Amino acid sequence: MRIGIRGRHIELTEALLAHVERRLRFALSRFGQKIRQVAVQLTDLNGPRGGVDKQCRVTATLSPSGRVMVEEIDAALHTAIDRAAERLERSVVRKLERRRET
């Protein structure tokens, strides 16, 4: 599983990159080869004005086909990342169960 992380109006520090990768690998490790790649976009929506505006958007590309996207917004970037990872795990489970039923 490849993980790509991009930031808009946010400084991507080594600690932040490590946190994102650790959370996603923990949430998605049980799916093995069923997830081809994960794209993460971290955004500060209001810039320096502050507020509840840190966004984490995660898109997982499934193998052989399919895509799951989740988005979380919170005042704290780490909280948005954690919630997005949890939601992505649940969404991937649902998508794979639906695929198995058909």
Short mmCIF file of N, CA, C and O in Angstrom, two decimals:
data_model
loop_
_atom_site.label_atom_id
_atom_site.label_comp_id
_atom_site.label_asym_id
_atom_site.label_seq_id
_atom_site.Cartn_x
_atom_site.Cartn_y
_atom_site.Cartn_z
N MET A 1 0.85 -1.18 0.00
CA MET A 1 0.00 0.00 0.00
C MET A 1 0.90 1.23 0.00
O MET A 1 1.76 1.40 0.86
N ARG A 2 0.67 2.08 -0.99
CA ARG A 2 1.40 3.34 -1.07
C ARG A 2 0.56 4.44 -0.44
O ARG A 2 -0.65 4.49 -0.64
N ILE A 3 1.20 5.32 0.29
CA ILE A 3 0.51 6.45 0.92
C ILE A 3 1.15 7.73 0.42
O ILE A 3 2.36 7.94 0.57
N GLY A 4 0.34 8.59 -0.18
CA GLY A 4 0.79 9.90 -0.63
C GLY A 4 0.13 10.98 0.21
O GLY A 4 -1.08 10.95 0.42
N ILE A 5 0.93 11.93 0.70
CA ILE A 5 0.41 12.97 1.58
C ILE A 5 0.75 14.33 1.00
O ILE A 5 1.91 14.61 0.68
N ARG A 6 -0.28 15.17 0.86
CA ARG A 6 -0.10 16.53 0.36
C ARG A 6 -0.70 17.51 1.36
O ARG A 6 -1.67 17.19 2.04
N GLY A 7 -0.13 18.69 1.43
CA GLY A 7 -0.65 19.71 2.33
C GLY A 7 -0.92 21.00 1.59
O GLY A 7 -0.17 21.37 0.68
N ARG A 8 -2.01 21.65 1.96
CA ARG A 8 -2.34 22.97 1.40
C ARG A 8 -2.48 23.93 2.56
O ARG A 8 -3.33 23.75 3.42
N HIS A 9 -1.61 24.92 2.59
CA HIS A 9 -1.60 25.93 3.65
C HIS A 9 -1.24 25.33 5.00
O HIS A 9 -1.59 25.87 6.04
N ILE A 10 -0.56 24.17 4.99
CA ILE A 10 -0.13 23.49 6.22
C ILE A 10 1.31 23.04 6.01
O ILE A 10 1.64 22.48 4.96
N GLU A 11 2.14 23.24 7.03
CA GLU A 11 3.51 22.77 6.97
C GLU A 11 3.54 21.28 7.31
O GLU A 11 3.06 20.87 8.37
N LEU A 12 4.06 20.48 6.41
CA LEU A 12 4.13 19.03 6.61
C LEU A 12 5.45 18.69 7.31
O LEU A 12 6.47 18.49 6.67
N THR A 13 5.41 18.62 8.62
CA THR A 13 6.60 18.28 9.39
C THR A 13 6.79 16.76 9.39
O THR A 13 5.87 16.00 9.06
N GLU A 14 7.98 16.33 9.77
CA GLU A 14 8.26 14.89 9.85
C GLU A 14 7.34 14.21 10.85
O GLU A 14 6.85 13.10 10.61
N ALA A 15 7.07 14.88 11.97
CA ALA A 15 6.19 14.31 12.99
C ALA A 15 4.77 14.15 12.46
O ALA A 15 4.11 13.13 12.71
N LEU A 16 4.28 15.13 11.71
CA LEU A 16 2.94 15.06 11.15
C LEU A 16 2.84 13.96 10.10
O LEU A 16 1.89 13.18 10.10
N LEU A 17 3.83 13.86 9.24
CA LEU A 17 3.84 12.81 8.23
C LEU A 17 3.88 11.42 8.88
O LEU A 17 3.17 10.50 8.45
N ALA A 18 4.68 11.28 9.93
CA ALA A 18 4.76 10.00 10.64
C ALA A 18 3.43 9.66 11.30
O ALA A 18 3.00 8.50 11.28
N HIS A 19 2.75 10.66 11.87
CA HIS A 19 1.45 10.43 12.51
C HIS A 19 0.42 9.94 11.49
O HIS A 19 -0.29 8.97 11.75
N VAL A 20 0.36 10.62 10.35
CA VAL A 20 -0.61 10.24 9.31
C VAL A 20 -0.33 8.82 8.84
O VAL A 20 -1.25 7.99 8.76
N GLU A 21 0.91 8.53 8.54
CA GLU A 21 1.24 7.19 8.03
C GLU A 21 0.96 6.11 9.07
O GLU A 21 0.40 5.05 8.76
N ARG A 22 1.32 6.35 10.34
CA ARG A 22 1.09 5.38 11.40
C ARG A 22 -0.40 5.10 11.57
O ARG A 22 -0.82 3.95 11.66
N ARG A 23 -1.23 6.15 11.61
CA ARG A 23 -2.67 5.98 11.81
C ARG A 23 -3.30 5.21 10.64
O ARG A 23 -4.14 4.34 10.85
N LEU A 24 -2.90 5.54 9.42
CA LEU A 24 -3.49 4.87 8.26
C LEU A 24 -3.03 3.42 8.15
O LEU A 24 -3.84 2.54 7.85
N ARG A 25 -1.78 3.17 8.40
CA ARG A 25 -1.30 1.78 8.35
C ARG A 25 -1.98 0.93 9.43
O ARG A 25 -2.33 -0.22 9.19
N PHE A 26 -2.19 1.50 10.61
CA PHE A 26 -2.86 0.78 11.68
C PHE A 26 -4.31 0.48 11.29
O PHE A 26 -4.80 -0.63 11.48
N ALA A 27 -5.00 1.48 10.72
CA ALA A 27 -6.41 1.31 10.38
C ALA A 27 -6.62 0.37 9.20
O ALA A 27 -7.62 -0.34 9.14
N LEU A 28 -5.67 0.33 8.27
CA LEU A 28 -5.89 -0.39 7.02
C LEU A 28 -5.03 -1.64 6.86
O LEU A 28 -5.14 -2.34 5.85
N SER A 29 -4.21 -1.96 7.83
CA SER A 29 -3.26 -3.07 7.67
C SER A 29 -3.95 -4.42 7.46
O SER A 29 -3.44 -5.28 6.77
N ARG A 30 -5.12 -4.59 8.02
CA ARG A 30 -5.80 -5.90 7.90
C ARG A 30 -6.34 -6.17 6.50
O ARG A 30 -6.71 -7.29 6.19
N PHE A 31 -6.37 -5.16 5.64
CA PHE A 31 -6.90 -5.35 4.28
C PHE A 31 -5.84 -5.81 3.30
O PHE A 31 -6.17 -6.20 2.18
N GLY A 32 -4.59 -5.76 3.68
CA GLY A 32 -3.50 -6.28 2.86
C GLY A 32 -3.48 -5.71 1.45
O GLY A 32 -3.46 -4.51 1.25
N GLN A 33 -3.51 -6.61 0.47
CA GLN A 33 -3.39 -6.23 -0.93
C GLN A 33 -4.69 -5.68 -1.53
O GLN A 33 -4.72 -5.35 -2.71
N LYS A 34 -5.75 -5.60 -0.74
CA LYS A 34 -7.01 -5.08 -1.26
C LYS A 34 -7.00 -3.57 -1.43
O LYS A 34 -7.85 -3.01 -2.09
N ILE A 35 -6.01 -2.91 -0.82
CA ILE A 35 -5.87 -1.46 -0.98
C ILE A 35 -4.59 -1.20 -1.74
O ILE A 35 -3.49 -1.54 -1.30
N ARG A 36 -4.74 -0.58 -2.91
CA ARG A 36 -3.61 -0.30 -3.78
C ARG A 36 -2.84 0.92 -3.31
O ARG A 36 -1.63 0.89 -3.18
N GLN A 37 -3.57 2.02 -3.08
CA GLN A 37 -2.90 3.25 -2.64
C GLN A 37 -3.86 4.12 -1.86
O GLN A 37 -5.08 3.97 -1.95
N VAL A 38 -3.29 5.03 -1.07
CA VAL A 38 -4.06 5.96 -0.26
C VAL A 38 -3.50 7.36 -0.51
O VAL A 38 -2.29 7.56 -0.44
N ALA A 39 -4.39 8.30 -0.80
CA ALA A 39 -4.01 9.69 -1.00
C ALA A 39 -4.61 10.53 0.11
O ALA A 39 -5.80 10.46 0.38
N VAL A 40 -3.77 11.32 0.78
CA VAL A 40 -4.20 12.15 1.90
C VAL A 40 -3.95 13.61 1.54
O VAL A 40 -2.87 13.96 1.05
N GLN A 41 -4.96 14.44 1.77
CA GLN A 41 -4.81 15.88 1.56
C GLN A 41 -5.18 16.58 2.86
O GLN A 41 -6.30 16.47 3.35
N LEU A 42 -4.20 17.30 3.42
CA LEU A 42 -4.40 18.06 4.65
C LEU A 42 -4.50 19.54 4.27
O LEU A 42 -3.62 20.05 3.57
N THR A 43 -5.55 20.21 4.75
CA THR A 43 -5.80 21.59 4.35
C THR A 43 -6.18 22.44 5.54
O THR A 43 -6.95 22.00 6.40
N ASP A 44 -5.65 23.65 5.58
CA ASP A 44 -6.10 24.67 6.54
C ASP A 44 -7.03 25.58 5.76
O ASP A 44 -6.59 26.41 4.98
N LEU A 45 -8.33 25.38 5.92
CA LEU A 45 -9.32 26.05 5.09
C LEU A 45 -9.34 27.57 5.25
O LEU A 45 -9.49 28.30 4.28
N ASN A 46 -9.17 28.07 6.49
CA ASN A 46 -9.23 29.51 6.73
C ASN A 46 -7.87 30.16 6.81
O ASN A 46 -7.79 31.37 7.05
N GLY A 47 -6.83 29.41 6.64
CA GLY A 47 -5.49 29.98 6.71
C GLY A 47 -5.20 30.51 8.11
O GLY A 47 -5.57 29.90 9.11
N PRO A 48 -4.56 31.66 8.21
CA PRO A 48 -4.15 32.18 9.52
C PRO A 48 -5.30 32.74 10.36
O PRO A 48 -5.10 33.11 11.51
N ARG A 49 -6.51 32.80 9.83
CA ARG A 49 -7.63 33.37 10.59
C ARG A 49 -8.08 32.47 11.73
O ARG A 49 -8.78 32.91 12.63
N GLY A 50 -7.73 31.19 11.69
CA GLY A 50 -8.09 30.27 12.77
C GLY A 50 -9.49 29.72 12.63
O GLY A 50 -10.16 29.90 11.62
N GLY A 51 -9.95 29.04 13.67
CA GLY A 51 -11.29 28.47 13.66
C GLY A 51 -11.27 26.97 13.42
O GLY A 51 -10.23 26.35 13.32
N VAL A 52 -12.46 26.39 13.35
CA VAL A 52 -12.62 24.95 13.10
C VAL A 52 -12.45 24.73 11.61
O VAL A 52 -13.41 24.73 10.86
N ASP A 53 -11.21 24.57 11.19
CA ASP A 53 -10.98 24.60 9.76
C ASP A 53 -9.87 23.69 9.27
O ASP A 53 -9.39 23.85 8.16
N LYS A 54 -9.42 22.74 10.06
CA LYS A 54 -8.40 21.81 9.59
C LYS A 54 -9.11 20.62 8.96
O LYS A 54 -9.90 19.94 9.59
N GLN A 55 -8.82 20.38 7.69
CA GLN A 55 -9.51 19.34 6.94
C GLN A 55 -8.53 18.23 6.59
O GLN A 55 -7.40 18.48 6.17
N CYS A 56 -9.01 17.00 6.73
CA CYS A 56 -8.26 15.81 6.31
C CYS A 56 -9.15 15.03 5.36
O CYS A 56 -10.20 14.54 5.75
N ARG A 57 -8.72 14.93 4.11
CA ARG A 57 -9.46 14.18 3.10
C ARG A 57 -8.59 12.99 2.68
O ARG A 57 -7.44 13.17 2.29
N VAL A 58 -9.16 11.80 2.78
CA VAL A 58 -8.42 10.59 2.47
C VAL A 58 -9.18 9.81 1.41
O VAL A 58 -10.38 9.56 1.54
N THR A 59 -8.46 9.41 0.35
CA THR A 59 -9.04 8.60 -0.71
C THR A 59 -8.24 7.31 -0.83
O THR A 59 -7.03 7.36 -1.01
N ALA A 60 -8.93 6.18 -0.72
CA ALA A 60 -8.28 4.87 -0.85
C ALA A 60 -8.71 4.25 -2.17
O ALA A 60 -9.90 4.18 -2.46
N THR A 61 -7.74 3.81 -2.95
CA THR A 61 -8.01 3.12 -4.20
C THR A 61 -7.90 1.62 -3.94
O THR A 61 -6.87 1.14 -3.49
N LEU A 62 -8.99 0.92 -4.20
CA LEU A 62 -9.06 -0.51 -3.92
C LEU A 62 -8.63 -1.32 -5.13
O LEU A 62 -8.70 -0.87 -6.27
N SER A 63 -8.20 -2.54 -4.86
CA SER A 63 -7.80 -3.44 -5.92
C SER A 63 -8.86 -4.53 -6.06
O SER A 63 -9.33 -5.06 -5.05
N PRO A 64 -9.34 -4.89 -7.19
CA PRO A 64 -8.93 -4.46 -8.52
C PRO A 64 -9.55 -3.13 -8.96
O PRO A 64 -9.04 -2.47 -9.86
N SER A 65 -10.65 -2.73 -8.36
CA SER A 65 -11.24 -1.45 -8.72
C SER A 65 -12.06 -0.93 -7.55
O SER A 65 -12.42 -1.66 -6.64
N GLY A 66 -12.36 0.34 -7.61
CA GLY A 66 -13.17 0.97 -6.57
C GLY A 66 -12.38 2.02 -5.83
O GLY A 66 -11.14 2.02 -5.82
N ARG A 67 -13.13 2.93 -5.22
CA ARG A 67 -12.52 4.03 -4.50
C ARG A 67 -13.39 4.40 -3.32
O ARG A 67 -14.61 4.39 -3.43
N VAL A 68 -12.77 4.73 -2.20
CA VAL A 68 -13.47 5.16 -1.00
C VAL A 68 -12.86 6.48 -0.56
O VAL A 68 -11.63 6.59 -0.46
N MET A 69 -13.71 7.49 -0.30
CA MET A 69 -13.22 8.80 0.11
C MET A 69 -13.95 9.24 1.37
O MET A 69 -15.17 9.09 1.47
N VAL A 70 -13.18 9.74 2.35
CA VAL A 70 -13.76 10.30 3.57
C VAL A 70 -13.12 11.66 3.82
O VAL A 70 -12.01 11.93 3.36
N GLU A 71 -13.85 12.50 4.57
CA GLU A 71 -13.37 13.84 4.87
C GLU A 71 -13.77 14.19 6.30
O GLU A 71 -14.90 13.94 6.70
N GLU A 72 -12.84 14.76 7.04
CA GLU A 72 -13.10 15.20 8.41
C GLU A 72 -12.58 16.61 8.59
O GLU A 72 -11.51 16.95 8.06
N ILE A 73 -13.32 17.42 9.33
CA ILE A 73 -12.92 18.79 9.64
C ILE A 73 -12.97 18.97 11.15
O ILE A 73 -13.95 18.59 11.79
N ASP A 74 -11.91 19.55 11.72
CA ASP A 74 -11.85 19.78 13.15
C ASP A 74 -10.90 20.95 13.41
O ASP A 74 -10.14 21.35 12.52
N ALA A 75 -10.95 21.48 14.63
CA ALA A 75 -10.04 22.57 15.00
C ALA A 75 -8.61 22.05 15.13
O ALA A 75 -7.65 22.77 14.86
N ALA A 76 -8.46 20.80 15.56
CA ALA A 76 -7.13 20.19 15.72
C ALA A 76 -6.87 19.23 14.56
O ALA A 76 -7.68 18.34 14.29
N LEU A 77 -5.75 19.41 13.89
CA LEU A 77 -5.42 18.60 12.72
C LEU A 77 -5.27 17.12 13.09
O LEU A 77 -5.75 16.25 12.36
N HIS A 78 -4.63 16.83 14.22
CA HIS A 78 -4.44 15.43 14.62
C HIS A 78 -5.78 14.74 14.86
O HIS A 78 -5.95 13.56 14.55
N THR A 79 -6.74 15.46 15.42
CA THR A 79 -8.07 14.88 15.65
C THR A 79 -8.75 14.58 14.33
O THR A 79 -9.37 13.53 14.16
N ALA A 80 -8.64 15.50 13.37
CA ALA A 80 -9.23 15.27 12.05
C ALA A 80 -8.60 14.06 11.38
O ALA A 80 -9.29 13.25 10.75
N ILE A 81 -7.29 13.90 11.52
CA ILE A 81 -6.60 12.75 10.92
C ILE A 81 -7.07 11.45 11.57
O ILE A 81 -7.37 10.48 10.87
N ASP A 82 -7.15 11.43 12.89
CA ASP A 82 -7.58 10.22 13.61
C ASP A 82 -9.00 9.82 13.22
O ASP A 82 -9.27 8.65 12.96
N ARG A 83 -9.91 10.79 13.18
CA ARG A 83 -11.30 10.49 12.82
C ARG A 83 -11.41 10.02 11.37
O ARG A 83 -12.19 9.12 11.06
N ALA A 84 -10.64 10.64 10.49
CA ALA A 84 -10.68 10.24 9.08
C ALA A 84 -10.18 8.80 8.91
O ALA A 84 -10.75 8.03 8.14
N ALA A 85 -9.14 8.43 9.65
CA ALA A 85 -8.61 7.07 9.57
C ALA A 85 -9.65 6.06 10.06
O ALA A 85 -9.85 5.01 9.43
N GLU A 86 -10.35 6.39 11.15
CA GLU A 86 -11.39 5.49 11.67
C GLU A 86 -12.54 5.35 10.68
O GLU A 86 -13.04 4.26 10.43
N ARG A 87 -12.98 6.47 10.11
CA ARG A 87 -14.08 6.43 9.15
C ARG A 87 -13.67 5.69 7.89
O ARG A 87 -14.48 4.97 7.30
N LEU A 88 -12.43 5.87 7.45
CA LEU A 88 -11.97 5.18 6.25
C LEU A 88 -11.98 3.67 6.47
O LEU A 88 -12.41 2.92 5.60
N GLU A 89 -11.54 3.23 7.63
CA GLU A 89 -11.56 1.80 7.93
C GLU A 89 -12.98 1.24 7.84
O GLU A 89 -13.22 0.21 7.20
N ARG A 90 -13.94 1.91 8.46
CA ARG A 90 -15.34 1.45 8.41
C ARG A 90 -15.88 1.47 6.98
O ARG A 90 -16.60 0.56 6.57
N SER A 91 -15.54 2.49 6.22
CA SER A 91 -16.02 2.60 4.84
C SER A 91 -15.45 1.51 3.95
O SER A 91 -16.15 0.98 3.09
N VAL A 92 -14.18 1.18 4.14
CA VAL A 92 -13.56 0.12 3.35
C VAL A 92 -14.21 -1.22 3.68
O VAL A 92 -14.49 -2.02 2.79
N VAL A 93 -14.48 -1.46 4.97
CA VAL A 93 -15.16 -2.70 5.37
C VAL A 93 -16.50 -2.80 4.65
O VAL A 93 -16.83 -3.85 4.08
N ARG A 94 -17.30 -1.73 4.69
CA ARG A 94 -18.61 -1.75 4.03
C ARG A 94 -18.48 -1.99 2.54
O ARG A 94 -19.23 -2.77 1.95
N LYS A 95 -17.54 -1.32 1.89
CA LYS A 95 -17.35 -1.46 0.45
C LYS A 95 -16.97 -2.89 0.09
O LYS A 95 -17.51 -3.47 -0.85
N LEU A 96 -16.07 -3.49 0.86
CA LEU A 96 -15.65 -4.86 0.57
C LEU A 96 -16.76 -5.86 0.86
O LEU A 96 -16.90 -6.85 0.15
N GLU A 97 -17.56 -5.61 1.89
CA GLU A 97 -18.71 -6.50 2.17
C GLU A 97 -19.73 -6.44 1.05
O GLU A 97 -20.27 -7.46 0.64
N ARG A 98 -20.01 -5.23 0.55
CA ARG A 98 -20.95 -5.09 -0.57
C ARG A 98 -20.43 -5.81 -1.80
O ARG A 98 -21.19 -6.44 -2.53
N ARG A 99 -19.14 -5.71 -2.04
CA ARG A 99 -18.53 -6.36 -3.20
C ARG A 99 -18.64 -7.87 -3.08
O ARG A 99 -18.91 -8.57 -4.05
N ARG A 100 -18.48 -8.40 -1.86
CA ARG A 100 -18.54 -9.83 -1.62
C ARG A 100 -19.97 -10.35 -1.82
O ARG A 100 -20.17 -11.47 -2.26
N GLU A 101 -20.98 -9.54 -1.47
CA GLU A 101 -22.37 -9.96 -1.58
C GLU A 101 -22.85 -10.07 -3.02
O GLU A 101 -23.75 -10.83 -3.33
N THR A 102 -22.23 -9.30 -3.93
CA THR A 102 -22.71 -9.32 -5.32
C THR A 102 -22.02 -10.38 -6.13
O THR A 102 -21.09 -10.99 -5.80
#
